[in-house]
Amino acid sequence: MRPMVEELAEIEWFRRLAPGHLAALARSCRVETLARDAALYRSGGAPDAFFVLLAGRVGAWRGEPSDPESMLYFVTDVRHESLCLENVVADIPYFATMRALLDGTRVLRVPRSALPGMLDADRDLGIAIARHIAERLQAFTEQMTDLGSLPVTRRVAKFLLACQRPDADLIVVTLRQAEVASRLGAARQSVNQALATLAARGIIQPVGRGVYHLLDRPALVALARGGAAPGPGRPARGVVGSARARDA
């Protein structure tokens, strides 16, 4: 495992700190390793730390996953993604329950007591944190607008495009079916029907459990943007692009 100081030096919030401050901060942080479905923190808990994803995947649930009315409203597997920094800054309880979505997920725990010293040592850090919070709020606003106004097929198309990985021709859905449905604010049957519609129209082709060839990316983009959908049997324009996700 890499030394903590080296890991911290690559994370946006810490990279401008002096070596001595970085070493002191490293002694106050710890790395937590989670099994799939293990909770990192729970809704309503005191914001005693913020977190940085080091490896794996996490998701924020409002309500319990087994509750039909629960919602998986945030998912990330981006290395060094910050988690609940806004709660620590604003001193408000955690809004949701954050869980690991993959075994072996590793997360850095940064105690809230470290933040004042970080802000004192880096005068640009406050602006960077404010920008991060504003971008996160904008993304959540757009997501909630989509859930309230877009038909399921369009939501599914946007979800697949958001997962796109360059230089590949596969869509591989890494979330369970129930997690995808919760993420999109739809019933599992509706999501499956939307995927079947995309396959029937020659936009994607199932090649395994939760794995699809992306056959017509322009058509998927058009659907995501609310344009006219191609009819069944339309020939594909070629294998272009990719996305990532697994119905498991």
Coordinates of C-alpha atoms in Angstrom, one line a residue:
M1 CA 0.0 0.0 0.0
R2 CA 1.3 3.5 -0.8
P3 CA 2.4 5.8 2.0
M4 CA -0.4 8.1 3.1
V5 CA 1.6 11.3 2.4
E6 CA 2.0 10.2 -1.3
E7 CA -1.7 9.5 -1.6
L8 CA -2.6 12.9 0.0
A9 CA -0.3 14.8 -2.3
E10 CA -2.3 13.7 -5.3
I11 CA -5.7 14.8 -4.0
E12 CA -6.9 18.3 -4.9
W13 CA -7.6 19.5 -1.3
F14 CA -4.1 18.6 -0.1
R15 CA -1.6 18.9 -2.9
R16 CA -0.7 22.6 -2.2
L17 CA 0.0 22.0 1.5
A18 CA 3.6 22.2 2.9
P19 CA 5.4 18.9 3.5
G20 CA 5.2 19.3 7.3
H21 CA 1.5 20.0 7.2
L22 CA 0.9 17.2 4.8
A23 CA 2.7 14.7 7.1
A24 CA 0.7 15.9 10.1
L25 CA -2.5 15.5 8.2
A26 CA -1.5 12.0 7.1
R27 CA -1.3 11.0 10.8
S28 CA -4.9 12.1 11.4
C29 CA -6.5 10.4 8.4
R30 CA -7.2 6.7 8.0
V31 CA -8.1 4.5 5.1
E32 CA -11.3 2.4 5.4
T33 CA -11.9 -0.8 3.3
L34 CA -15.5 -1.8 2.8
A35 CA -17.3 -4.9 1.5
R36 CA -20.1 -4.4 -0.9
D37 CA -23.2 -3.0 0.7
A38 CA -21.3 -1.9 3.8
A39 CA -22.2 1.6 5.0
L40 CA -19.5 4.3 5.2
Y41 CA -21.8 6.7 7.0
R42 CA -25.6 6.9 7.7
S43 CA -28.3 9.4 7.1
G44 CA -28.7 11.9 10.0
G45 CA -25.2 11.2 11.4
A46 CA -23.1 14.0 12.7
P47 CA -20.6 15.3 10.0
D48 CA -17.5 14.4 11.9
A49 CA -15.5 13.7 8.7
F50 CA -15.5 13.9 4.9
F51 CA -14.2 11.2 2.6
V52 CA -12.2 10.7 -0.6
L53 CA -12.7 7.7 -2.7
L54 CA -9.4 5.8 -3.4
A55 CA -10.7 2.7 -5.2
G56 CA -13.9 0.9 -5.9
R57 CA -17.4 2.4 -6.1
V58 CA -19.8 4.0 -3.7
G59 CA -23.4 5.1 -3.8
A60 CA -25.6 7.4 -1.7
W61 CA -29.0 6.1 -0.8
R62 CA -31.9 8.1 0.6
G63 CA -33.7 5.4 2.6
E64 CA -32.9 1.7 2.8
P65 CA -32.1 -0.1 -0.4
S66 CA -34.8 -2.7 0.3
D67 CA -37.5 0.0 0.6
P68 CA -39.5 0.4 -2.6
E69 CA -39.4 4.2 -2.1
S70 CA -35.7 4.4 -1.6
M71 CA -33.5 6.3 -4.0
L72 CA -29.9 5.8 -5.1
Y73 CA -29.2 9.4 -6.1
F74 CA -25.4 9.4 -6.3
V75 CA -22.9 6.9 -7.7
T76 CA -19.2 7.3 -8.4
D77 CA -16.1 5.2 -9.0
V78 CA -13.9 8.2 -9.8
R79 CA -10.7 8.1 -7.9
H80 CA -10.2 11.0 -5.5
E81 CA -13.9 12.0 -5.7
S82 CA -14.9 13.9 -2.5
L83 CA -17.8 12.7 -0.5
C84 CA -20.0 14.8 1.8
L85 CA -17.4 17.7 2.0
E86 CA -20.4 20.0 1.9
N87 CA -21.8 18.5 5.1
V88 CA -18.6 19.2 7.0
V89 CA -18.3 22.8 5.6
A90 CA -21.9 23.6 6.4
D91 CA -22.0 21.6 9.7
I92 CA -25.2 19.8 8.6
P93 CA -26.0 16.1 9.2
Y94 CA -25.3 13.6 6.5
F95 CA -28.3 13.6 4.1
A96 CA -28.0 10.0 2.9
T97 CA -26.4 6.7 3.7
M98 CA -23.3 6.1 1.7
R99 CA -22.6 2.4 0.8
A100 CA -19.9 0.6 -1.0
L101 CA -21.1 -0.9 -4.3
L102 CA -18.0 -3.1 -4.8
D103 CA -16.1 -5.4 -2.5
G104 CA -12.7 -3.9 -1.5
T105 CA -13.8 -0.3 -1.9
R106 CA -11.2 1.9 -0.2
V107 CA -12.0 5.4 1.2
L108 CA -9.9 8.0 2.9
R109 CA -11.5 9.4 6.1
V110 CA -10.5 13.0 6.8
P111 CA -11.6 14.3 10.3
R112 CA -13.5 17.6 10.3
S113 CA -11.0 18.9 12.8
A114 CA -8.4 19.0 9.9
L115 CA -10.4 21.4 7.8
P116 CA -9.7 24.8 9.6
G117 CA -5.9 24.2 9.5
M118 CA -6.1 23.3 5.8
L119 CA -8.0 26.5 5.1
D120 CA -5.5 28.6 7.0
A121 CA -2.6 27.0 5.2
D122 CA -4.1 27.3 1.7
R123 CA -5.8 30.6 0.9
D124 CA -7.1 29.2 -2.4
L125 CA -8.7 26.2 -0.9
G126 CA -11.9 27.9 0.2
I127 CA -12.6 29.0 -3.4
A128 CA -11.9 25.5 -4.7
I129 CA -14.3 24.0 -2.2
A130 CA -17.0 26.5 -3.0
R131 CA -16.6 25.6 -6.7
H132 CA -16.8 21.9 -5.9
I133 CA -20.0 22.4 -3.9
A134 CA -21.5 24.6 -6.7
E135 CA -20.8 22.0 -9.3
R136 CA -22.2 19.2 -7.2
L137 CA -25.4 21.2 -6.6
Q138 CA -25.8 21.9 -10.3
A139 CA -25.4 18.2 -11.2
F140 CA -28.0 17.2 -8.6
T141 CA -30.4 19.9 -9.8
E142 CA -30.1 18.6 -13.4
Q143 CA -30.6 15.1 -12.2
M144 CA -33.7 15.9 -10.2
T145 CA -35.1 17.8 -13.1
D146 CA -34.6 14.8 -15.4
L147 CA -36.3 12.5 -12.9
G148 CA -39.3 14.7 -12.7
S149 CA -39.8 15.5 -16.4
L150 CA -38.2 13.0 -18.7
P151 CA -39.7 9.7 -20.0
V152 CA -37.9 6.5 -18.8
T153 CA -36.4 5.7 -22.2
R154 CA -34.8 9.1 -22.4
R155 CA -33.5 8.7 -18.8
V156 CA -32.0 5.4 -19.7
A157 CA -30.4 6.8 -22.8
K158 CA -28.8 9.6 -20.8
F159 CA -27.6 7.1 -18.2
L160 CA -25.9 5.0 -20.8
L161 CA -24.2 8.0 -22.4
A162 CA -23.1 9.3 -19.0
C163 CA -21.3 6.0 -18.4
Q164 CA -19.5 6.1 -21.8
R165 CA -15.9 5.1 -21.9
P166 CA -13.7 6.2 -24.8
D167 CA -12.2 3.7 -27.3
A168 CA -14.6 0.9 -26.6
D169 CA -17.7 -0.5 -28.2
L170 CA -19.4 -2.0 -25.1
I171 CA -21.9 -0.8 -22.6
V172 CA -21.3 -2.7 -19.4
V173 CA -23.7 -1.9 -16.6
T174 CA -22.0 -2.4 -13.2
L175 CA -25.0 -1.7 -11.0
R176 CA -27.6 -4.2 -10.0
Q177 CA -31.0 -3.9 -11.8
A178 CA -32.6 -2.6 -8.6
E179 CA -29.8 0.0 -8.3
V180 CA -30.2 1.2 -11.9
A181 CA -33.9 1.5 -11.4
S182 CA -33.5 3.5 -8.2
R183 CA -30.8 5.7 -9.8
L184 CA -33.2 6.6 -12.6
G185 CA -36.3 6.9 -10.4
A186 CA -38.2 4.2 -12.3
A187 CA -39.5 0.7 -11.8
R188 CA -37.2 -2.2 -12.8
Q189 CA -39.8 -3.3 -15.4
S190 CA -39.8 0.1 -17.0
V191 CA -36.0 0.2 -17.2
N192 CA -35.9 -3.2 -18.7
Q193 CA -38.6 -2.2 -21.3
A194 CA -36.5 0.8 -22.2
L195 CA -33.4 -1.3 -22.7
A196 CA -35.5 -3.7 -24.8
T197 CA -36.8 -0.8 -26.9
L198 CA -33.2 0.4 -27.6
A199 CA -32.2 -3.1 -28.6
A200 CA -35.2 -3.5 -30.9
R201 CA -34.4 -0.2 -32.6
G202 CA -30.8 -1.3 -33.4
I203 CA -29.2 1.1 -31.0
I204 CA -27.7 -1.4 -28.6
Q205 CA -27.3 -5.2 -28.8
P206 CA -27.3 -7.5 -25.8
V207 CA -24.2 -9.7 -25.7
G208 CA -24.3 -10.9 -22.1
R209 CA -25.8 -10.3 -18.7
G210 CA -25.8 -6.5 -18.5
V211 CA -23.4 -6.2 -21.5
Y212 CA -24.4 -4.5 -24.7
H213 CA -22.7 -3.5 -28.0
L214 CA -23.3 0.2 -28.7
L215 CA -24.3 0.0 -32.4
D216 CA -25.7 3.5 -33.1
R217 CA -24.4 6.2 -30.8
P218 CA -25.9 9.1 -32.8
A219 CA -29.4 7.6 -32.2
L220 CA -28.7 7.2 -28.5
V221 CA -27.6 10.8 -28.3
A222 CA -30.8 11.9 -30.2
L223 CA -32.9 10.0 -27.7
A224 CA -31.1 11.5 -24.7
R225 CA -31.7 14.9 -26.1
G226 CA -35.3 14.3 -26.8
G227 CA -35.1 13.9 -30.6
A228 CA -37.1 11.5 -32.7
A229 CA -36.2 7.8 -32.2
P230 CA -35.4 5.5 -35.1
G231 CA -37.9 2.8 -35.9
P232 CA -37.4 -1.0 -35.3
G233 CA -35.1 -2.7 -37.8
R234 CA -33.2 0.4 -38.6
P235 CA -29.6 -0.6 -39.7
A236 CA -26.8 0.4 -37.3
R237 CA -24.5 3.3 -38.3
G238 CA -21.5 1.4 -37.0
V239 CA -20.0 0.5 -33.7
V240 CA -19.0 3.7 -32.0
G241 CA -18.1 4.8 -28.4
S242 CA -19.0 2.9 -25.2
A243 CA -20.5 3.2 -21.8
R244 CA -20.1 1.3 -18.6
A245 CA -22.6 -0.5 -16.3
R246 CA -23.6 -4.1 -15.4
D247 CA -27.1 -5.3 -14.6
A248 CA -26.3 -7.8 -11.9

